[in-house]
Amino acid sequence: MLFYASEKYPLEDSYSKYIAEHGGSTNAFTSSEQTNYYFDVNNDCFEEALDRFAQFFIKPLMSADATSREIKAVDSENRKNLLSDARRMDQLQKHLSIEGHPFHKFSTGNWDTLEVRPKARGLDTRQELFKFYEENYSANLMHLVVYGKENIDEIQNLVELKFQDIRNTERSCFRCPGEPCTSEHLQVLVRSVPIKEGHKLGIAWPITPEIHHYKEGPCRYLSHLIGHEGEGSLFYVLKTLGWATGLFAGEADWTLEFSFFDVVIHLTDAGHEHMQDVVGLLFKYIRLLQQSGICKWIFDELSSVCETKFHYQDKVTPVNYAVHLACNMQVYPPRDWLVGSSLPSKFSPGTIQMALEELSIDNVRIFWESKKFEGHTDKVEPWYGTAYSVEKVTPSMIEEWMLCAVNDNLHLPAPNVFIPTDLSLKAAQEMVKFPVLLRKASCSRLWYKSDTMFSTPKAYVKIDFNCPHAGNSPEAHVLTDIFTRLLMDYLNEYAYYAKVAGLYYGINRNDWGFQVTLIGYNDKLRTLLETVLGKIAIFEVKTERFFVVKETLTKEYQNFKFQQPYEQAMYYCSLVLQDHKWPWMEELDILLHLEAEDLAKFAPKLLSRAFLECYVAGNIQTSEAESMVQYIEDIFFSGPNSACKPLFPSQHVTNRVVKLERGMSYFYPAEGLNPDNENSALVHYIQVHRDDFLLNVKLQLFALIAKQSAFHQLRSVEQLGYITSLMQRNDSGIYGIWIIIQSTVKGPGHIDLRVEAFLKTFESKLYEMTSDEFKNNVNALIDMKLEKHKNLKEESGFYWQEIHDGTLKFDRKELEVAALRQLTQQELIDFFNDHIKVGAPQRKSLSIGVYGNLHSSEYTADKSGPVHYSVKIDDIFSFRRSQPLYGSFRGVSGHVKL
């Protein structure tokens, strides 16, 4: 409500509009004990933006009409979340606590809590908002972070000028009244029914908040060991038994007064049948930690990793840094505001031992989720309707589980060989601004970019295996996915040490093969790379692991229907447009019938022909980069056991996108995949052009100007739905915009009409825009483009996208800025009239409607009856085959810049 208007700036939405028009963003969030408001904006507009922001806390208006509309927005957000398992389980844990404790409360809000119930009690919600504001928004409870280019004195003067009128009523800080759980809520086993397929086990203990011992880091020490994935760890044993696919351990839901330590285990079907053994093994590992004593070498190793991470941390965006610091200021003393709890430095065995003793069988809460409990529960959580049951679990029962647990060979981790010892910076041989093509062969291409910006001992390596056999059928696509997941599975206990030490890797399927990515400290990167590549080269199928991965992947496909309707609509949009995208239903059908032998036959074929697109960047010299790629070629193409051959010229992979016809509007209606979901969704996509600098900036400028207007009109004013956005879309160099709305209020057909109505009214805004407003928007976009990359990962991501798409326009930002400087307002209007305006002769639109259960009758009518679109798509694949395609940037050798 504070965002809407203030006494000084009474025009509704003027704050958000000002921020958006000057290249910025704004948001806020509320956690257990604090609310955090934040924004960022282009530097030359900072003073006015700060003044508008400060007025939130001086004299907000919170009009009756805006209050009513925002209650509807909150209700819409809540309806979106009703089928979210994370929300449902979080609220169930709250529900099973002391009824009068704040932790027990409904953690968001809805129409009932904000409108119906207050009215029944004779309360005016708007007056309650003012009351809450008066009672809590006092200067002595606030902490402010301002991050700008000016010197400290200038920023301080600015802050004192803008914020001096905030009232200080010397309010005392709210504190939760003690622990939320009594003995009634401990020693319990809670069975609950989730929405999605899968089994999950959550074990929680109320503990002393680590914030009171952040220098000693007791929870960090325990989560490091209990959550470890190396050989001998709890997860390693569970994985080897085929019982678990993931494990998390650490502090959660903490406040200054209470906290919980959680262990969350994702179970396989077999693991679900051995729940008692899994819990028994967990407590056996905790007992091992007690018997082993608190190890100084483990603490020192952890402290060393944390110190290196702190000193070589990547720069983040100013807004994220400011938010992080403001949160720190609420809970840490001033000397630790910048550090927080990131540097555990005091080895205190007593403190860690005290925390370890809190993880006892006497005060445990076990939450067990599975759809197998359907029909076997006797209670319902009131806010989300989660079915559950509760039974007591005595310490003697858990002791029995421990005795019955398998002979497991649990042990502490080994010393971490991946901790970097050489953090020196290597001299760049050439101060190049963009990646260079360092090497080109029939089987590979190496792009290289030395670090001339960030001065960190880190590197980024990407190897894209372009394999024609990976994407030529749904079956090949699924088998490639299992192939990459099995590789990750085989490497996990080894590579986990690298992850702990700050060196990350991934092997991921893409449309035409798979990618290997490594990022982190360069010192031991080559060692990890050689191990990963070795596993790929001598890949074998381990039958028992194949079936675990198959089971996990099957559940992911089966859970597709529980995606939010707007996500389903986005998926259908991609399915219509992308020529080599396979439908998930076909892939699931294939997956159900796959055996380990199918993968064993497929893997050699997958790697029989390949082209490797390589990108190496960061604190690595050219000779090292070339040596890496030579090593890769030796393994896969020229070694004694190599079975891989270069691609034929006809086999180089492409990205083709459907070229919609000018002047046509297409419509694809689909029923929501989950019959229990009330929400409907619309994606209104307008395809504009193939990569072209001038058209790019026209589209980007339109999106910048229209984004906030669309949000305000369609969400804030018309209240169509909480999820409302207008953004650009890029399909391998084919650009457009899409407007996405999810709603329970109206069906897709009505929403699409409102989108078109918005575009019609927006036309007049373009004509009425003053030349100063136009220049401000152009300058905002220029400033956004000229913003430097913050870290190696961000820079590499930008350049890799150019390589992957085949566009190779590494100087894109500079050339688009040059185009922007020449752009006139009339050219933008002409662009809108040609491509965006409803009814424009060159306009190409595609509307995807996903119908929730509240609008099922509209689906029947829209599917069979006449609609106001040029073409109704009945079958996506017949449509796709009938359409022309844009040319591909990828796989076109003439586009390579030497």
Coordinates of C-alpha atoms in Angstrom, one line a residue, residues 458-823:
K458 CA 38.3 -17.6 -10.9
A459 CA 37.5 -19.1 -14.2
Y460 CA 34.5 -20.0 -16.3
V461 CA 34.6 -23.0 -18.7
K462 CA 31.7 -24.1 -21.0
I463 CA 31.9 -27.1 -23.3
D464 CA 28.8 -27.5 -25.5
F465 CA 28.6 -31.0 -27.0
N466 CA 26.6 -30.6 -30.2
C467 CA 25.4 -34.1 -31.0
P468 CA 22.9 -34.5 -33.8
H469 CA 21.7 -37.8 -32.4
A470 CA 20.6 -36.1 -29.1
G471 CA 17.7 -34.2 -30.5
N472 CA 16.3 -36.0 -33.5
S473 CA 13.5 -37.7 -31.6
P474 CA 11.7 -37.5 -28.2
E475 CA 13.3 -40.8 -27.3
A476 CA 16.8 -39.4 -27.9
H477 CA 16.0 -36.3 -25.9
V478 CA 14.9 -38.4 -22.9
L479 CA 17.9 -40.7 -23.1
T480 CA 20.3 -37.8 -23.3
D481 CA 18.6 -36.4 -20.2
I482 CA 19.2 -39.6 -18.3
F483 CA 22.7 -39.8 -19.6
T484 CA 23.6 -36.4 -18.1
R485 CA 21.8 -37.1 -14.8
L486 CA 23.7 -40.4 -14.4
L487 CA 27.0 -38.6 -15.0
M488 CA 26.1 -36.1 -12.3
D489 CA 25.1 -39.0 -10.0
Y490 CA 28.4 -40.9 -10.6
L491 CA 30.5 -37.8 -9.9
N492 CA 28.6 -36.5 -6.9
E493 CA 30.6 -37.8 -3.9
Y494 CA 33.8 -36.7 -5.6
A495 CA 32.7 -33.3 -6.9
Y496 CA 30.9 -32.4 -3.8
Y497 CA 34.2 -31.5 -2.2
A498 CA 34.9 -29.1 -5.1
K499 CA 31.5 -27.5 -4.5
V500 CA 32.2 -27.0 -0.8
A501 CA 35.5 -25.3 -1.8
G502 CA 33.9 -22.9 -4.3
L503 CA 34.3 -24.8 -7.5
Y504 CA 31.0 -25.7 -9.2
Y505 CA 30.2 -27.9 -12.2
G506 CA 27.1 -29.0 -14.1
I507 CA 26.3 -31.4 -16.9
N508 CA 23.0 -30.4 -18.5
R509 CA 21.0 -31.6 -21.5
N510 CA 20.0 -29.0 -24.1
D511 CA 18.1 -29.3 -27.4
W512 CA 21.0 -30.7 -29.4
G513 CA 23.3 -32.5 -26.9
F514 CA 24.6 -31.4 -23.5
Q515 CA 26.8 -28.8 -21.9
V516 CA 29.5 -29.2 -19.3
T517 CA 30.0 -26.0 -17.2
L518 CA 32.7 -25.3 -14.6
I519 CA 32.9 -22.0 -12.6
G520 CA 34.9 -21.1 -9.6
Y521 CA 38.5 -20.9 -8.4
N522 CA 40.8 -21.7 -11.2
D523 CA 43.5 -23.4 -9.0
K524 CA 42.0 -27.0 -9.1
L525 CA 39.6 -26.5 -12.0
R526 CA 41.7 -28.5 -14.5
T527 CA 41.7 -31.5 -12.1
L528 CA 37.9 -31.5 -11.8
L529 CA 37.5 -31.0 -15.6
E530 CA 39.6 -34.0 -16.4
T531 CA 37.7 -36.2 -14.0
V532 CA 34.3 -35.0 -15.5
L533 CA 35.5 -35.6 -19.1
G534 CA 36.9 -39.0 -18.1
K535 CA 33.5 -40.1 -16.8
I536 CA 31.9 -39.0 -20.1
A537 CA 34.4 -40.8 -22.2
I538 CA 34.1 -44.1 -20.4
F539 CA 30.4 -43.9 -19.7
E540 CA 28.7 -47.0 -18.5
V541 CA 25.2 -47.7 -17.3
K542 CA 24.8 -48.8 -13.7
T543 CA 21.5 -50.5 -13.8
E544 CA 20.4 -49.7 -10.2
R545 CA 21.3 -46.0 -10.6
F546 CA 19.5 -46.0 -14.0
F547 CA 16.3 -46.9 -12.3
V548 CA 16.7 -44.4 -9.5
V549 CA 17.2 -41.6 -12.1
K550 CA 14.4 -42.9 -14.2
E551 CA 12.0 -42.8 -11.2
T552 CA 13.0 -39.2 -10.4
L553 CA 12.6 -38.1 -14.0
T554 CA 9.3 -39.8 -14.3
K555 CA 7.9 -37.9 -11.3
E556 CA 9.2 -34.6 -12.7
Y557 CA 7.3 -35.3 -15.9
Q558 CA 4.2 -36.4 -14.0
N559 CA 4.4 -33.2 -11.9
F560 CA 4.4 -31.0 -15.0
K561 CA 0.6 -30.9 -14.7
F562 CA 1.0 -29.1 -11.3
Q563 CA 2.9 -26.2 -12.8
Q564 CA 1.2 -22.8 -12.6
P565 CA -1.2 -22.3 -15.5
Y566 CA 0.9 -19.3 -16.7
E567 CA 3.9 -21.7 -16.9
Q568 CA 1.9 -24.1 -18.9
A569 CA 0.9 -21.3 -21.3
M570 CA 4.5 -20.3 -21.7
Y571 CA 5.4 -23.9 -22.5
Y572 CA 2.7 -24.1 -25.2
C573 CA 4.0 -20.9 -26.7
S574 CA 7.5 -22.4 -26.9
L575 CA 6.0 -25.6 -28.4
V576 CA 4.3 -23.7 -31.1
L577 CA 7.3 -21.6 -32.0
Q578 CA 10.4 -23.8 -31.6
D579 CA 10.8 -26.3 -34.4
H580 CA 12.7 -28.9 -32.4
K581 CA 10.8 -28.9 -29.2
W582 CA 9.2 -32.2 -28.2
P583 CA 6.0 -32.4 -26.2
W584 CA 6.3 -33.6 -22.6
M585 CA 3.5 -36.2 -22.9
E586 CA 5.4 -38.0 -25.7
E587 CA 8.6 -37.9 -23.7
L588 CA 6.8 -39.3 -20.6
D589 CA 5.2 -42.1 -22.6
I590 CA 8.7 -43.1 -23.9
L591 CA 10.3 -42.8 -20.5
L592 CA 7.9 -45.2 -18.9
H593 CA 9.1 -48.0 -21.2
L594 CA 12.8 -47.3 -21.2
E595 CA 15.3 -49.9 -19.8
A596 CA 19.0 -49.7 -18.9
E597 CA 19.9 -51.5 -22.1
D598 CA 18.3 -48.7 -24.2
L599 CA 20.7 -46.2 -22.7
A600 CA 23.6 -48.6 -23.1
K601 CA 22.9 -48.8 -26.8
F602 CA 22.2 -45.1 -27.2
A603 CA 25.3 -43.6 -25.4
P604 CA 27.9 -44.7 -28.0
K605 CA 25.6 -43.4 -30.8
L606 CA 25.2 -40.1 -28.9
L607 CA 28.9 -39.5 -28.9
S608 CA 29.6 -41.0 -32.3
R609 CA 29.4 -37.6 -34.0
A610 CA 29.9 -34.3 -32.2
F611 CA 31.2 -30.8 -32.5
L612 CA 32.4 -29.1 -29.3
E613 CA 31.8 -25.4 -28.9
C614 CA 34.1 -24.2 -26.1
Y615 CA 34.3 -21.0 -24.1
V616 CA 37.1 -20.4 -21.5
A617 CA 37.3 -17.1 -19.6
G618 CA 38.7 -15.6 -16.4
N619 CA 42.0 -16.2 -14.7
I620 CA 43.4 -18.6 -17.3
Q621 CA 46.0 -17.9 -19.9
T622 CA 45.7 -18.7 -23.6
S623 CA 48.1 -21.6 -23.4
E624 CA 46.1 -23.2 -20.6
A625 CA 42.8 -22.7 -22.5
E626 CA 44.3 -24.3 -25.7
S627 CA 45.8 -27.1 -23.6
M628 CA 42.3 -27.8 -22.2
V629 CA 40.7 -28.1 -25.6
Q630 CA 43.6 -30.2 -26.9
Y631 CA 43.1 -32.5 -24.0
I632 CA 39.3 -32.8 -24.8
E633 CA 40.0 -33.5 -28.4
D634 CA 42.6 -36.2 -27.5
I635 CA 40.0 -38.0 -25.3
F636 CA 37.1 -37.9 -27.7
F637 CA 38.5 -37.7 -31.2
S638 CA 42.1 -38.8 -31.4
G639 CA 42.9 -41.0 -28.5
P640 CA 43.3 -44.8 -28.8
N641 CA 39.8 -45.5 -27.4
S642 CA 38.1 -42.5 -29.1
A643 CA 34.9 -43.4 -31.0
C644 CA 33.8 -39.8 -31.7
K645 CA 34.0 -38.3 -35.2
P646 CA 33.6 -34.7 -36.4
L647 CA 30.2 -33.8 -37.8
F648 CA 29.6 -33.8 -41.6
P649 CA 28.8 -30.4 -42.9
S650 CA 25.1 -31.4 -43.2
Q651 CA 24.9 -32.3 -39.6
H652 CA 25.7 -29.0 -37.9
V653 CA 22.8 -28.2 -35.5
T654 CA 20.5 -25.3 -36.0
N655 CA 17.8 -23.4 -34.0
R656 CA 14.8 -22.8 -36.2
V657 CA 11.8 -20.8 -35.1
V658 CA 8.3 -20.6 -36.7
K659 CA 7.8 -17.5 -38.7
L660 CA 4.2 -16.3 -38.1
E661 CA 2.4 -14.6 -41.0
R662 CA 2.0 -10.9 -41.0
G663 CA -1.4 -9.5 -40.3
M664 CA -2.5 -12.8 -38.6
S665 CA -3.6 -13.5 -35.0
Y666 CA -3.3 -17.1 -33.8
F667 CA -5.1 -18.6 -30.9
Y668 CA -4.4 -21.9 -29.1
P669 CA -6.8 -22.9 -26.2
A670 CA -5.9 -25.6 -23.7
E671 CA -7.5 -27.0 -20.6
G672 CA -5.4 -26.6 -17.4
L673 CA -3.6 -29.9 -16.7
N674 CA -4.6 -29.9 -13.1
P675 CA -8.4 -30.1 -12.7
D676 CA -8.2 -28.8 -9.1
N677 CA -6.6 -25.5 -10.1
E678 CA -8.9 -22.5 -10.3
N679 CA -6.4 -20.3 -12.1
S680 CA -6.5 -19.6 -15.8
A681 CA -3.7 -17.9 -17.8
L682 CA -3.1 -16.0 -21.0
V683 CA 0.1 -15.5 -22.9
H684 CA -0.3 -12.8 -25.6
Y685 CA 2.8 -13.0 -27.8
I686 CA 3.7 -10.6 -30.6
Q687 CA 6.5 -11.7 -32.9
V688 CA 8.4 -8.8 -34.3
H689 CA 11.7 -9.5 -36.1
R690 CA 15.0 -11.3 -36.6
D691 CA 17.9 -9.9 -34.7
D692 CA 18.6 -6.4 -36.0
F693 CA 20.1 -3.6 -33.8
L694 CA 17.6 -0.8 -34.8
L695 CA 14.5 -3.0 -34.4
N696 CA 16.0 -4.4 -31.2
V697 CA 16.2 -1.0 -29.5
K698 CA 12.7 0.0 -30.7
L699 CA 11.3 -3.1 -29.2
Q700 CA 13.3 -2.7 -26.0
L701 CA 12.2 0.9 -25.6
F702 CA 8.6 0.0 -26.2
A703 CA 8.8 -2.7 -23.5
L704 CA 10.5 -0.3 -21.1
I705 CA 7.8 2.4 -21.5
A706 CA 4.9 -0.1 -21.5
K707 CA 5.9 -2.5 -18.7
Q708 CA 4.8 -0.4 -15.7
S709 CA 1.7 0.9 -17.5
A710 CA 0.6 -2.6 -18.3
F711 CA 1.2 -3.7 -14.7
H712 CA -0.7 -0.8 -13.3
Q713 CA -3.7 -1.0 -15.6
L714 CA -4.1 -4.7 -15.8
R715 CA -3.2 -5.7 -12.3
S716 CA -3.6 -2.7 -10.0
V717 CA -6.6 -1.1 -11.6
E718 CA -8.5 -3.9 -13.3
Q719 CA -7.3 -6.6 -10.8
L720 CA -7.1 -9.3 -13.4
G721 CA -4.5 -11.2 -11.4
Y722 CA -1.4 -11.1 -9.2
I723 CA 0.8 -12.4 -12.0
T724 CA 0.8 -9.7 -14.6
S725 CA 3.9 -8.9 -16.7
L726 CA 5.0 -7.5 -20.0
M727 CA 8.5 -8.5 -21.2
Q728 CA 10.6 -9.2 -24.2
R729 CA 11.1 -12.7 -25.6
N730 CA 14.1 -14.0 -27.5
D731 CA 13.9 -17.3 -29.4
S732 CA 17.5 -17.8 -30.7
G733 CA 17.6 -14.3 -32.2
I734 CA 13.9 -14.0 -33.1
Y735 CA 12.5 -11.1 -30.9
G736 CA 9.1 -10.2 -29.7
I737 CA 7.1 -9.3 -26.6
W738 CA 4.7 -11.2 -24.5
I739 CA 2.1 -10.2 -21.9
I740 CA 1.5 -12.9 -19.3
I741 CA -1.5 -12.8 -16.9
Q742 CA -2.9 -15.5 -14.5
S743 CA -6.3 -15.0 -13.1
T744 CA -9.2 -16.6 -11.2
V745 CA -11.4 -13.5 -12.0
K746 CA -11.6 -13.9 -15.8
G747 CA -11.0 -16.5 -18.4
P748 CA -8.3 -16.2 -21.1
G749 CA -10.7 -14.9 -23.8
H750 CA -11.7 -11.9 -21.7
I751 CA -8.2 -11.3 -20.5
D752 CA -7.0 -11.2 -24.1
L753 CA -9.6 -8.5 -24.9
R754 CA -8.4 -6.5 -22.0
V755 CA -4.8 -6.8 -23.2
E756 CA -5.8 -5.5 -26.6
A757 CA -7.8 -2.7 -24.9
F758 CA -4.7 -1.7 -23.0
L759 CA -2.6 -1.6 -26.2
K760 CA -5.2 0.6 -27.8
T761 CA -5.1 3.1 -24.8
F762 CA -1.4 2.9 -24.7
E763 CA -1.2 4.2 -28.3
S764 CA -2.5 7.6 -27.1
K765 CA 0.2 7.7 -24.4
L766 CA 2.9 7.3 -27.1
Y767 CA 1.5 10.2 -29.0
E768 CA 1.0 12.4 -25.9
M769 CA 4.5 11.7 -24.6
T770 CA 6.6 14.9 -24.4
S771 CA 10.0 15.0 -26.0
D772 CA 11.6 15.2 -22.6
E773 CA 9.8 12.1 -21.5
F774 CA 10.9 10.3 -24.6
K775 CA 14.5 11.4 -24.1
N776 CA 14.3 10.3 -20.4
N777 CA 13.2 6.8 -21.5
V778 CA 15.9 6.6 -24.2
N779 CA 18.6 7.7 -21.7
A780 CA 17.3 5.2 -19.1
L781 CA 17.7 2.4 -21.6
I782 CA 21.1 3.6 -22.6
D783 CA 22.2 3.7 -19.0
M784 CA 20.9 0.2 -18.5
K785 CA 22.9 -1.0 -21.5
L786 CA 26.1 0.8 -20.4
E787 CA 26.0 -0.8 -16.9
K788 CA 29.1 -3.0 -16.5
H789 CA 28.9 -6.7 -15.8
K790 CA 29.2 -7.3 -12.1
N791 CA 31.2 -10.5 -12.2
L792 CA 32.7 -13.2 -14.4
K793 CA 29.6 -15.4 -14.4
E794 CA 27.4 -12.6 -15.5
E795 CA 29.9 -11.5 -18.3
S796 CA 30.4 -15.1 -19.5
G797 CA 26.6 -15.7 -19.5
F798 CA 26.2 -12.7 -21.9
Y799 CA 28.9 -13.8 -24.3
W800 CA 27.9 -17.4 -24.2
Q801 CA 24.4 -16.5 -25.2
E802 CA 25.8 -14.9 -28.3
I803 CA 27.9 -18.0 -29.1
H804 CA 25.1 -20.5 -28.3
D805 CA 22.5 -18.6 -30.5
G806 CA 25.1 -18.1 -33.3
T807 CA 24.5 -14.4 -33.4
L808 CA 28.1 -13.6 -32.2
K809 CA 27.4 -9.9 -31.7
F810 CA 29.8 -9.5 -28.8
D811 CA 29.6 -5.7 -29.2
R812 CA 25.8 -5.8 -29.1
K813 CA 25.5 -3.3 -26.3
E814 CA 27.7 -0.7 -27.9
L815 CA 26.0 -0.9 -31.3
E816 CA 22.5 -0.8 -29.7
V817 CA 23.4 2.3 -27.7
A818 CA 24.6 3.9 -31.0
A819 CA 21.3 3.0 -32.6
L820 CA 19.4 4.4 -29.6
R821 CA 21.2 7.7 -29.7
Q822 CA 19.8 8.2 -33.3
L823 CA 16.3 7.0 -32.6

